[in-house]
Amino acid sequence: MQHATPTSLSPNAPNELWQLGPAARRMTVSGSVLAVAGLFGIAALIGGQSSLWFSLFAHAYLVAFTFYLSITLGALFFVMLHHLSRAGWSVTLRRLAEALSGNIGLMGLLFLMMLVLTRHGWTPEEDLRAALQFGPSPMHPFVAIAMGVQLDFTGLIVRFVIYFAVWLLLTWYLRSRSIRQDSSGDVSLSRAMERMSAFGMIAYALTITFAAVDLLMSLSPHWFSTIFGVYFFTGSVLSGLITLALLAFWLQANGRIGPAITAEHYHDLGKLIFAFVFFWGYIAFSQYLLIWYANLPEETQFYMPRQIGPWAAVSIVLVVFHLLIPFVGLLSRHAKRRRRVLVFWSVWLLAAHLLDLFWLIMPNVYIEKIPEAVGAAPGTPLPEALKHLLASPQAVYQLAQQHQGFMRAVEAPLEPRSLAILLGMVLWMGGLYLLNTARLLRKAALVPVQDPRLAESLAFENL
Amino acid sequence: MTSVTLPYELDNTAEDPRRRPALITGEAGLGFDRVTDEVCRVAEARRPPRAWYLAMGVSSLGLAILVVMVAYLVFTGIGVWNLNRPVCWAFDITNFVFWIGIGHAGTLISAILFLLRQKWRTSINRFAEAMTIFAVICAGLFPAIHLGRIWFAYWLFPYPNQMGTWPNFVSPLVWDVFAVSTYATVSLLFWYMGMVPDLATFRDRATTKLRFYIYGALSLGWRGSQRHWHVYERAYLLLAALATALVVSVHSVVSTDFAVAQLPGWHSTIFPPYFVAGAIFSGFAMVVTLAIPAREMFGLKDFITPRHLDNMAKIILVTSCMVGYSYLMEFFTAWRSGNPWDQFHFLNRMFGPMGWCGWVMLICNAVIPQVLWLKFARRKVWILFVVSVLVNVGMWFERFVIIAVGLHRDFLPSNWGSYRPSYVEVWTLVGSFGLFLTLFMLFCRYLPMVAMAEVKGILPVGHEGPSQFRAASDAQLPEMGSASSGIAPILDSPHPNPLPEGEGTEAASHLPEGEGTEHASSAPHPGHLPEGEGEPWGLLATYRDPAALRAAARVVRDAGYRQWDCYSPFPVHGLDEAMGIRPTVLPWLVFAGGLAGCMLALVMQWYVNSPFTAVSAAGGLAGLPLVFSGKPYWSLAANIPIAFELTVLLASLTAFLGLWALVRLPRYHFPPFASRQFRKVTDDGFTLVIEARDEKFNRATTRELIRSTGCVAVEEIKDT
């Protein structure tokens, strides 16, 4: 356990360890290497024979995009929670979280790119038509119109403009005020950030929920789950905390920050990571249990395609790797206090989070094709089509005899080439993310040097 | 020394990011003995305040009504309620969910806020925990009496029987039995464990034999030993972590009573977290509803300060927003799903024949608490009180809307119905408040309402962390530079046993052996032990403050003693390290206990509902395979809730029993109890005892060593 020696860390003394300095170069270089390496992965697209290539590409892009979006939003949540709870311990970590959340501008650009590239792959027009035909309500005539509005492209753009405006405003405000305090030491800025976070939290809760609905839940247009926004939120916060721990570790390994972040801070971060591993499992299980139990076709249509063929194994691996193993692994306080152990679990969980998004998004590559494959009329709801696809209502792992050929489409996202595309996309976007993070970190000190609670954070000890 | 600036501000809600505000104000903020006096005053007063009699009268009247109503129900039958088809659940289950929700705030305060290091919780956690227990008692009543034949309630538990029947573990109603009974057990353990040090204080201050024996028995011989505190703190942390997971699971399981069904308005995937948020919301409102009158009645305004009310108001606001979010998600998803039945349900909820209930729920829970955004509203006690009462009303209606309004109009219009409560149902609800408040009033009168040991730990005078930063950030006196000067106020306060400053060691040496600082004039303590003869049991040294005790502990440790211990009113930070106490094995025991609970639950559920054991075992031990909801006989998903509950139950029991086994309590005989000095340990004494059985113990040299550590008094303890 390395203790901060408080006398050597006077908050007011200029501390060159608290600047990114030479580490900026390393960060930029590794970012560029990752981005280029990623392009090679994406190049696996060239020469692909699959008829699903565009769909694979579009969905892989969406996986990578939501992966980095979730990290960014998770970091934003950390910053707001810090202000809102007037936390003392996390002051030395806050600037790093602010930098991660500052990537929201980059995410906005990547979103625009996604719109241009994947307009069709993402919300196929058949789905839109199908949505309009589903569920003519005897109670409310405007329901059909409402469904149209929900999946309407213009409405979608308007909503995303609102989401990104809220996120940009919050990150800009909280980051700029925090940096301003570095030079002015103005205590009232702390209160201003606190107030902003209070309103920000409400706006955040609504935007992240509806963004999750638009980005992910809309992939299955007939499916609905009231908990879905919370599900995406837990994954976001988890990945934000993990990335924060990894960033702090990387900077310290590169001789930055020094003893301002100690085992005590990692311990607390580890506790939060542990809590969100558990919370994710709780939310995921709540959703699964209730849908499994009620067994309504319009809800089970989400889980059933994810149990066909090799996807059953992916589903089980997700539960084991995202919940059970890290839960036991992070239970002990030693796991949270030893940096290398915590870094191991952080990398593990980041991979598990990527798997979670993969599991949410990639099956759509073949789910979209199911009605077509079973020869159903366009607009046939998925539960209806699934009846024909599967061998029997009990044997959800097997395809009916006449549809065995469809297994190729089911397995397509798991083929090495598809995985290479996905990995390439994640690396390429990760490289850009790293470059941008380096740019943001360089602009200010790595620690909020004039924060009124900095002394408390430097001297922080767990019980 | 001249007078010291008082370490409190009257308005401790003002927020200055540069320093943390005082959490305990007024006289009580001055010293440990003041905390003891202020809290014990309530229970030691010869007569409680007149308002207590009034409140007790009204509550016991309510309790009497409850007894009459339940007796009438049991003797006549469930028909005295207005349950019907399709509304087969109404007041009974609404009250059950309402009361179990009320309990959740107690666990939130004692466990979750503890894990989040919210120190202000120490003033309110004890009575919030008590509230949890009483609310769970009220909650348990309703499912029991709604069975009709309450004498068969034990059928809910799995036990081998001649009829060869077992509970069906696929049913959420059975999950409920396990969740609620686990919750009641763990809450009781947590509450009692937290109370033991305070009961010891009551014991040591007892003025009558009756009080001495009752509190003495209940406090298990607790003596503030640092070796005990060390295990105790770890056990408390483990129980807090387990209780946190438990509190989330309990209301989630309660929510599955509804959410696993297919009924619109019941079947919603957000139900588990939504119910948990709602439970905390209603529970916190109840804490505020009770805390505001209680702080007036018992003069606890120094403990439950404006800042506490402000913080509680903010938690109400946050949870109100969570509940509002859940409402929004339900309405939004019903609209988006295009599911006509869901859409009809939510229209019917707000505009149907029972629509007014929906509006009461929406306005009380999601709209009115928004007033707490204003600091003005959080500061005005009466506004806060009104809001908290309305939240209680709103949350009761929320459960009523979900249950009764959800049931009265389902898929088939030919199956629609309506519901009006009978007078029996209404008065049973009223009576349950009588039961709750009666228990609460008795608690306020006879048990420590504020967790004294914990409050002492957060006083600025009790705080002297390892670094200057901590002292500077936590202490309230701006001029406090070093850790030891933080003790100044206690020195200036009128001390019951004044010792001349700077002459402590001499003063001690003048005292006759074995007498200590016992005052001849004071009446003997009711638990006074007879004087031992001859043989010394050990040497007892008293210190002025925690820092001095810690310094002395290092000296004694380095001198190579083994049979010695420090005694303090609260766990002194860093003392276990100074004494060289090895980490306890308790966490491993708890892990093993949890694992055993999980395995037991899985094996039990498999065994009981498995077709395999139905044919391979005989008589009362044969399994009972049942098809329920079209589910397989044995399915892991349905077994997880009970596996989770039993994991928590066995882990908690291990933590609780393991604590007492490791510290070897209860043990009522302990020779230092004869010393008046030692009995101050549970008040404001910091002592160190070296036992005579230590190999290095020598009357003369050990005494010299102890004197060299700067104690204020030394006393020889005789063996008894």
Short mmCIF file of C-alpha atoms in Angstrom, two decimals, chain B residues 88-409:
data_model
loop_
_atom_site.label_atom_id
_atom_site.label_comp_id
_atom_site.label_asym_id
_atom_site.label_seq_id
_atom_site.Cartn_x
_atom_site.Cartn_y
_atom_site.Cartn_z
CA CYS B 88 -59.00 -10.90 -5.45
CA TRP B 89 -56.18 -8.88 -3.93
CA ALA B 90 -56.73 -5.34 -2.70
CA PHE B 91 -56.11 -3.87 0.74
CA ASP B 92 -54.35 -6.93 2.11
CA ILE B 93 -51.52 -7.11 -0.40
CA THR B 94 -51.42 -3.34 -0.83
CA ASN B 95 -50.75 -3.02 2.89
CA PHE B 96 -48.19 -5.79 2.72
CA VAL B 97 -46.21 -4.09 -0.05
CA PHE B 98 -46.65 -0.69 1.60
CA TRP B 99 -45.26 -1.83 4.93
CA ILE B 100 -42.44 -3.85 3.55
CA GLY B 101 -41.48 -0.80 1.50
CA ILE B 102 -41.48 1.39 4.60
CA GLY B 103 -38.92 -0.92 6.10
CA HIS B 104 -36.47 -0.42 3.27
CA ALA B 105 -35.35 3.02 4.34
CA GLY B 106 -33.99 1.61 7.57
CA THR B 107 -31.75 -0.75 5.68
CA LEU B 108 -30.82 1.96 3.23
CA ILE B 109 -29.68 4.21 6.04
CA SER B 110 -27.93 1.57 8.06
CA ALA B 111 -26.33 -0.33 5.20
CA ILE B 112 -26.19 1.59 1.94
CA LEU B 113 -25.37 4.98 3.43
CA PHE B 114 -22.79 3.23 5.59
CA LEU B 115 -21.11 1.79 2.52
CA LEU B 116 -21.24 5.24 0.92
CA ARG B 117 -19.56 6.73 4.01
CA GLN B 118 -22.42 9.12 4.70
CA LYS B 119 -21.55 9.96 8.27
CA TRP B 120 -24.74 11.87 8.93
CA ARG B 121 -26.56 8.56 8.97
CA THR B 122 -25.32 7.82 12.51
CA SER B 123 -27.91 10.11 14.07
CA ILE B 124 -30.86 8.44 12.44
CA ASN B 125 -29.84 4.90 11.64
CA ARG B 126 -30.87 3.34 14.94
CA PHE B 127 -34.45 4.42 14.85
CA ALA B 128 -34.74 3.88 11.13
CA GLU B 129 -33.58 0.29 11.71
CA ALA B 130 -36.14 -0.09 14.48
CA MET B 131 -38.71 1.23 12.05
CA THR B 132 -37.64 -1.47 9.59
CA ILE B 133 -38.28 -4.24 12.09
CA PHE B 134 -41.67 -2.90 13.12
CA ALA B 135 -42.68 -2.31 9.51
CA VAL B 136 -41.71 -5.87 8.60
CA ILE B 137 -43.85 -7.13 11.49
CA CYS B 138 -46.81 -5.15 10.12
CA ALA B 139 -46.04 -6.39 6.62
CA GLY B 140 -45.87 -10.03 7.64
CA LEU B 141 -49.27 -9.78 9.28
CA PHE B 142 -51.20 -9.19 6.05
CA PRO B 143 -50.18 -12.18 3.92
CA ALA B 144 -50.68 -14.31 7.03
CA ILE B 145 -54.22 -13.15 7.70
CA HIS B 146 -55.18 -13.11 4.03
CA LEU B 147 -54.66 -16.86 3.99
CA GLY B 148 -57.94 -17.14 5.82
CA ARG B 149 -56.88 -20.14 7.84
CA ILE B 150 -53.95 -18.51 9.52
CA TRP B 151 -53.21 -21.61 11.58
CA PHE B 152 -51.94 -23.32 8.44
CA ALA B 153 -49.40 -20.59 7.70
CA TYR B 154 -46.57 -23.01 8.44
CA TRP B 155 -47.45 -24.89 5.25
CA LEU B 156 -45.52 -22.23 3.44
CA PHE B 157 -42.25 -23.66 4.69
CA PRO B 158 -40.69 -26.77 3.22
CA TYR B 159 -40.67 -29.60 5.74
CA PRO B 160 -41.14 -33.35 5.32
CA ASN B 161 -44.75 -34.28 5.98
CA GLN B 162 -47.10 -37.21 5.80
CA MET B 163 -49.15 -35.66 3.02
CA GLY B 164 -46.10 -35.68 0.79
CA THR B 165 -46.65 -32.09 -0.26
CA TRP B 166 -44.00 -29.45 -0.69
CA PRO B 167 -44.12 -25.79 -1.62
CA ASN B 168 -43.70 -25.08 -5.29
CA PHE B 169 -40.48 -23.21 -5.71
CA VAL B 170 -41.40 -21.90 -9.12
CA SER B 171 -44.02 -19.67 -7.49
CA PRO B 172 -43.04 -16.09 -6.61
CA LEU B 173 -45.31 -16.30 -3.57
CA VAL B 174 -42.94 -18.88 -2.10
CA TRP B 175 -39.98 -16.64 -3.00
CA ASP B 176 -41.75 -13.98 -0.97
CA VAL B 177 -41.83 -16.15 2.13
CA PHE B 178 -38.09 -16.68 1.93
CA ALA B 179 -37.31 -13.08 1.05
CA VAL B 180 -39.39 -11.53 3.80
CA SER B 181 -38.32 -13.94 6.51
CA THR B 182 -34.67 -13.48 5.53
CA TYR B 183 -35.17 -9.75 5.57
CA ALA B 184 -36.78 -9.80 9.00
CA THR B 185 -33.99 -12.00 10.40
CA VAL B 186 -31.10 -10.04 8.95
CA SER B 187 -32.61 -6.68 9.90
CA LEU B 188 -33.06 -7.89 13.45
CA LEU B 189 -29.46 -9.15 13.65
CA PHE B 190 -28.11 -5.94 12.20
CA TRP B 191 -30.18 -3.79 14.53
CA TYR B 192 -29.29 -5.78 17.60
CA MET B 193 -25.62 -6.00 16.76
CA GLY B 194 -25.43 -2.25 16.28
CA MET B 195 -27.18 -1.72 19.59
CA VAL B 196 -24.95 -3.91 21.78
CA PRO B 197 -22.33 -1.20 22.57
CA ASP B 198 -25.11 1.24 23.43
CA LEU B 199 -26.88 -1.29 25.61
CA ALA B 200 -23.58 -1.66 27.45
CA THR B 201 -23.66 2.09 28.05
CA PHE B 202 -27.14 1.75 29.49
CA ARG B 203 -25.90 -1.09 31.69
CA ASP B 204 -23.01 0.94 33.02
CA ARG B 205 -25.25 3.88 33.82
CA ALA B 206 -28.03 1.80 35.36
CA THR B 207 -29.34 3.08 38.64
CA THR B 208 -31.67 0.20 39.47
CA LYS B 209 -31.03 -3.52 39.67
CA LEU B 210 -33.77 -4.24 37.16
CA ARG B 211 -32.26 -1.99 34.53
CA PHE B 212 -28.81 -3.35 35.29
CA TYR B 213 -29.81 -6.97 34.81
CA ILE B 214 -31.94 -6.43 31.71
CA TYR B 215 -29.49 -4.18 29.87
CA GLY B 216 -26.62 -6.23 31.26
CA ALA B 217 -28.02 -9.44 29.84
CA LEU B 218 -28.81 -7.81 26.50
CA SER B 219 -25.37 -6.25 26.13
CA LEU B 220 -23.69 -9.67 26.35
CA GLY B 221 -20.89 -8.36 28.55
CA TRP B 222 -19.68 -5.90 25.92
CA ARG B 223 -16.69 -3.99 27.24
CA GLY B 224 -15.42 -1.91 24.35
CA SER B 225 -12.36 -4.06 23.87
CA GLN B 226 -10.35 -3.04 20.86
CA ARG B 227 -9.90 -6.68 19.90
CA HIS B 228 -13.66 -6.94 19.91
CA TRP B 229 -14.15 -3.70 18.04
CA HIS B 230 -11.83 -4.96 15.35
CA VAL B 231 -13.99 -8.01 14.59
CA TYR B 232 -17.14 -6.02 15.22
CA GLU B 233 -16.29 -3.42 12.60
CA ARG B 234 -15.56 -6.10 10.04
CA ALA B 235 -18.79 -7.92 10.88
CA TYR B 236 -20.71 -4.65 10.58
CA LEU B 237 -19.21 -3.96 7.17
CA LEU B 238 -20.03 -7.47 5.97
CA LEU B 239 -23.57 -7.28 7.28
CA ALA B 240 -23.97 -3.88 5.63
CA ALA B 241 -22.86 -5.28 2.29
CA LEU B 242 -25.15 -8.30 2.66
CA ALA B 243 -28.06 -6.13 3.76
CA THR B 244 -27.57 -3.90 0.73
CA ALA B 245 -27.88 -6.82 -1.63
CA LEU B 246 -30.75 -8.15 0.44
CA VAL B 247 -32.77 -4.96 0.45
CA VAL B 248 -32.58 -4.81 -3.33
CA SER B 249 -33.60 -8.44 -3.64
CA VAL B 250 -36.51 -8.29 -1.21
CA HIS B 251 -38.54 -5.67 -2.98
CA SER B 252 -37.54 -7.14 -6.32
CA VAL B 253 -39.00 -10.44 -5.21
CA VAL B 254 -42.10 -8.65 -3.98
CA SER B 255 -42.41 -7.04 -7.41
CA THR B 256 -42.28 -10.45 -9.09
CA ASP B 257 -45.53 -11.33 -7.32
CA PHE B 258 -47.03 -9.11 -9.96
CA ALA B 259 -44.51 -8.81 -12.74
CA VAL B 260 -44.27 -12.50 -13.67
CA ALA B 261 -47.98 -12.48 -14.47
CA GLN B 262 -49.26 -11.49 -17.89
CA LEU B 263 -51.68 -8.89 -16.63
CA PRO B 264 -51.23 -5.43 -18.19
CA GLY B 265 -49.93 -3.03 -15.57
CA TRP B 266 -48.38 -5.93 -13.67
CA HIS B 267 -46.09 -7.37 -16.28
CA SER B 268 -43.36 -4.82 -16.80
CA THR B 269 -39.63 -5.55 -16.82
CA ILE B 270 -38.80 -2.37 -14.91
CA PHE B 271 -40.76 -3.56 -11.88
CA PRO B 272 -37.86 -4.85 -9.76
CA PRO B 273 -35.76 -1.66 -9.66
CA TYR B 274 -38.90 0.46 -9.76
CA PHE B 275 -40.24 -1.24 -6.63
CA VAL B 276 -36.90 -0.88 -4.87
CA ALA B 277 -36.75 2.84 -5.64
CA GLY B 278 -40.37 3.23 -4.52
CA ALA B 279 -39.69 1.35 -1.31
CA ILE B 280 -36.77 3.57 -0.41
CA PHE B 281 -38.83 6.59 -1.35
CA SER B 282 -41.73 5.68 0.91
CA GLY B 283 -39.45 4.48 3.68
CA PHE B 284 -37.52 7.72 3.73
CA ALA B 285 -40.74 9.67 3.82
CA MET B 286 -41.72 7.62 6.87
CA VAL B 287 -38.38 8.29 8.53
CA VAL B 288 -38.95 12.01 8.06
CA THR B 289 -42.55 11.73 9.25
CA LEU B 290 -41.33 10.09 12.47
CA ALA B 291 -38.09 12.00 12.92
CA ILE B 292 -39.65 15.44 12.91
CA PRO B 293 -41.98 14.83 15.87
CA ALA B 294 -39.42 12.62 17.66
CA ARG B 295 -36.71 15.29 17.64
CA GLU B 296 -39.20 17.73 19.12
CA MET B 297 -40.56 15.33 21.69
CA PHE B 298 -37.27 14.00 22.99
CA GLY B 299 -35.11 17.07 22.48
CA LEU B 300 -32.86 15.50 19.88
CA LYS B 301 -32.41 18.58 17.74
CA ASP B 302 -28.67 18.51 18.25
CA PHE B 303 -28.55 15.06 16.71
CA ILE B 304 -31.17 15.37 14.02
CA THR B 305 -30.09 18.75 12.76
CA PRO B 306 -31.36 20.84 9.85
CA ARG B 307 -28.64 19.24 7.79
CA HIS B 308 -30.02 15.78 8.43
CA LEU B 309 -33.46 16.92 7.36
CA ASP B 310 -31.95 18.59 4.30
CA ASN B 311 -30.14 15.42 3.29
CA MET B 312 -33.21 13.28 3.84
CA ALA B 313 -35.25 15.69 1.75
CA LYS B 314 -32.73 15.32 -1.04
CA ILE B 315 -32.97 11.53 -0.91
CA ILE B 316 -36.73 11.82 -1.10
CA LEU B 317 -36.32 14.05 -4.14
CA VAL B 318 -33.91 11.66 -5.86
CA THR B 319 -36.10 8.63 -5.26
CA SER B 320 -39.16 10.61 -6.31
CA CYS B 321 -37.44 11.27 -9.62
CA MET B 322 -36.64 7.56 -9.96
CA VAL B 323 -40.25 6.64 -9.32
CA GLY B 324 -41.35 9.33 -11.77
CA TYR B 325 -38.93 7.89 -14.33
CA SER B 326 -40.51 4.47 -13.88
CA TYR B 327 -43.99 5.89 -14.41
CA LEU B 328 -42.73 7.60 -17.54
CA MET B 329 -41.18 4.38 -18.84
CA GLU B 330 -44.39 2.46 -18.25
CA PHE B 331 -46.52 4.98 -20.07
CA PHE B 332 -43.97 5.47 -22.83
CA THR B 333 -43.50 1.76 -23.42
CA ALA B 334 -47.23 1.11 -23.43
CA TRP B 335 -47.56 3.79 -26.08
CA ARG B 336 -44.58 2.62 -28.10
CA SER B 337 -45.27 -1.09 -27.90
CA GLY B 338 -48.52 -0.81 -29.80
CA ASN B 339 -49.91 -3.38 -27.39
CA PRO B 340 -53.62 -2.54 -27.09
CA TRP B 341 -54.09 -4.10 -23.65
CA ASP B 342 -51.16 -2.24 -22.16
CA GLN B 343 -52.41 0.97 -23.69
CA PHE B 344 -55.89 0.40 -22.39
CA HIS B 345 -54.58 -0.35 -18.93
CA PHE B 346 -52.73 2.93 -18.65
CA LEU B 347 -55.65 4.94 -19.97
CA ASN B 348 -57.94 3.14 -17.54
CA ARG B 349 -55.49 3.77 -14.72
CA MET B 350 -55.79 7.53 -15.17
CA PHE B 351 -59.26 7.99 -16.69
CA GLY B 352 -61.19 4.88 -15.69
CA PRO B 353 -63.70 4.60 -12.84
CA MET B 354 -60.86 4.41 -10.30
CA GLY B 355 -58.83 7.04 -12.09
CA TRP B 356 -58.68 9.33 -9.10
CA CYS B 357 -56.40 6.82 -7.38
CA GLY B 358 -54.01 7.12 -10.30
CA TRP B 359 -53.94 10.88 -9.99
CA VAL B 360 -53.36 10.75 -6.23
CA MET B 361 -50.43 8.45 -6.89
CA LEU B 362 -48.96 10.57 -9.69
CA ILE B 363 -49.33 13.90 -7.92
CA CYS B 364 -48.19 12.79 -4.47
CA ASN B 365 -45.23 10.78 -5.69
CA ALA B 366 -43.92 12.51 -8.76
CA VAL B 367 -45.18 16.11 -8.59
CA ILE B 368 -45.36 17.31 -4.98
CA PRO B 369 -41.86 16.17 -3.93
CA GLN B 370 -40.45 18.38 -6.70
CA VAL B 371 -40.95 21.27 -4.29
CA LEU B 372 -37.89 19.93 -2.49
CA TRP B 373 -35.69 21.35 -5.25
CA LEU B 374 -36.07 24.60 -3.31
CA LYS B 375 -33.77 24.97 -0.38
CA PHE B 376 -36.48 27.00 1.29
CA ALA B 377 -38.78 23.99 1.32
CA ARG B 378 -36.08 21.71 2.68
CA ARG B 379 -35.38 24.11 5.53
CA LYS B 380 -38.96 24.60 6.63
CA VAL B 381 -39.74 21.68 8.88
CA TRP B 382 -43.50 21.85 8.39
CA ILE B 383 -43.24 21.80 4.58
CA LEU B 384 -41.00 18.77 4.78
CA PHE B 385 -43.41 17.10 7.17
CA VAL B 386 -46.40 17.71 4.90
CA VAL B 387 -44.51 16.47 1.86
CA SER B 388 -43.40 13.32 3.65
CA VAL B 389 -46.94 12.54 4.80
CA LEU B 390 -48.25 13.06 1.27
CA VAL B 391 -45.56 10.78 -0.10
CA ASN B 392 -46.71 8.07 2.31
CA VAL B 393 -50.25 8.54 1.06
CA GLY B 394 -49.11 8.53 -2.55
CA MET B 395 -47.04 5.40 -2.14
CA TRP B 396 -49.89 3.53 -0.53
CA PHE B 397 -52.05 4.52 -3.48
CA GLU B 398 -49.34 3.44 -5.92
CA ARG B 399 -49.54 -0.12 -4.62
CA PHE B 400 -53.32 0.06 -4.57
CA VAL B 401 -53.39 1.28 -8.16
CA ILE B 402 -51.05 -1.45 -9.32
CA ILE B 403 -52.93 -4.20 -7.49
CA ALA B 404 -56.61 -3.31 -7.39
CA VAL B 405 -56.88 -1.04 -10.42
CA GLY B 406 -54.72 -3.49 -12.37
CA LEU B 407 -57.08 -6.34 -11.49
CA HIS B 408 -60.45 -4.71 -11.94
CA ARG B 409 -60.34 -4.48 -15.74
#
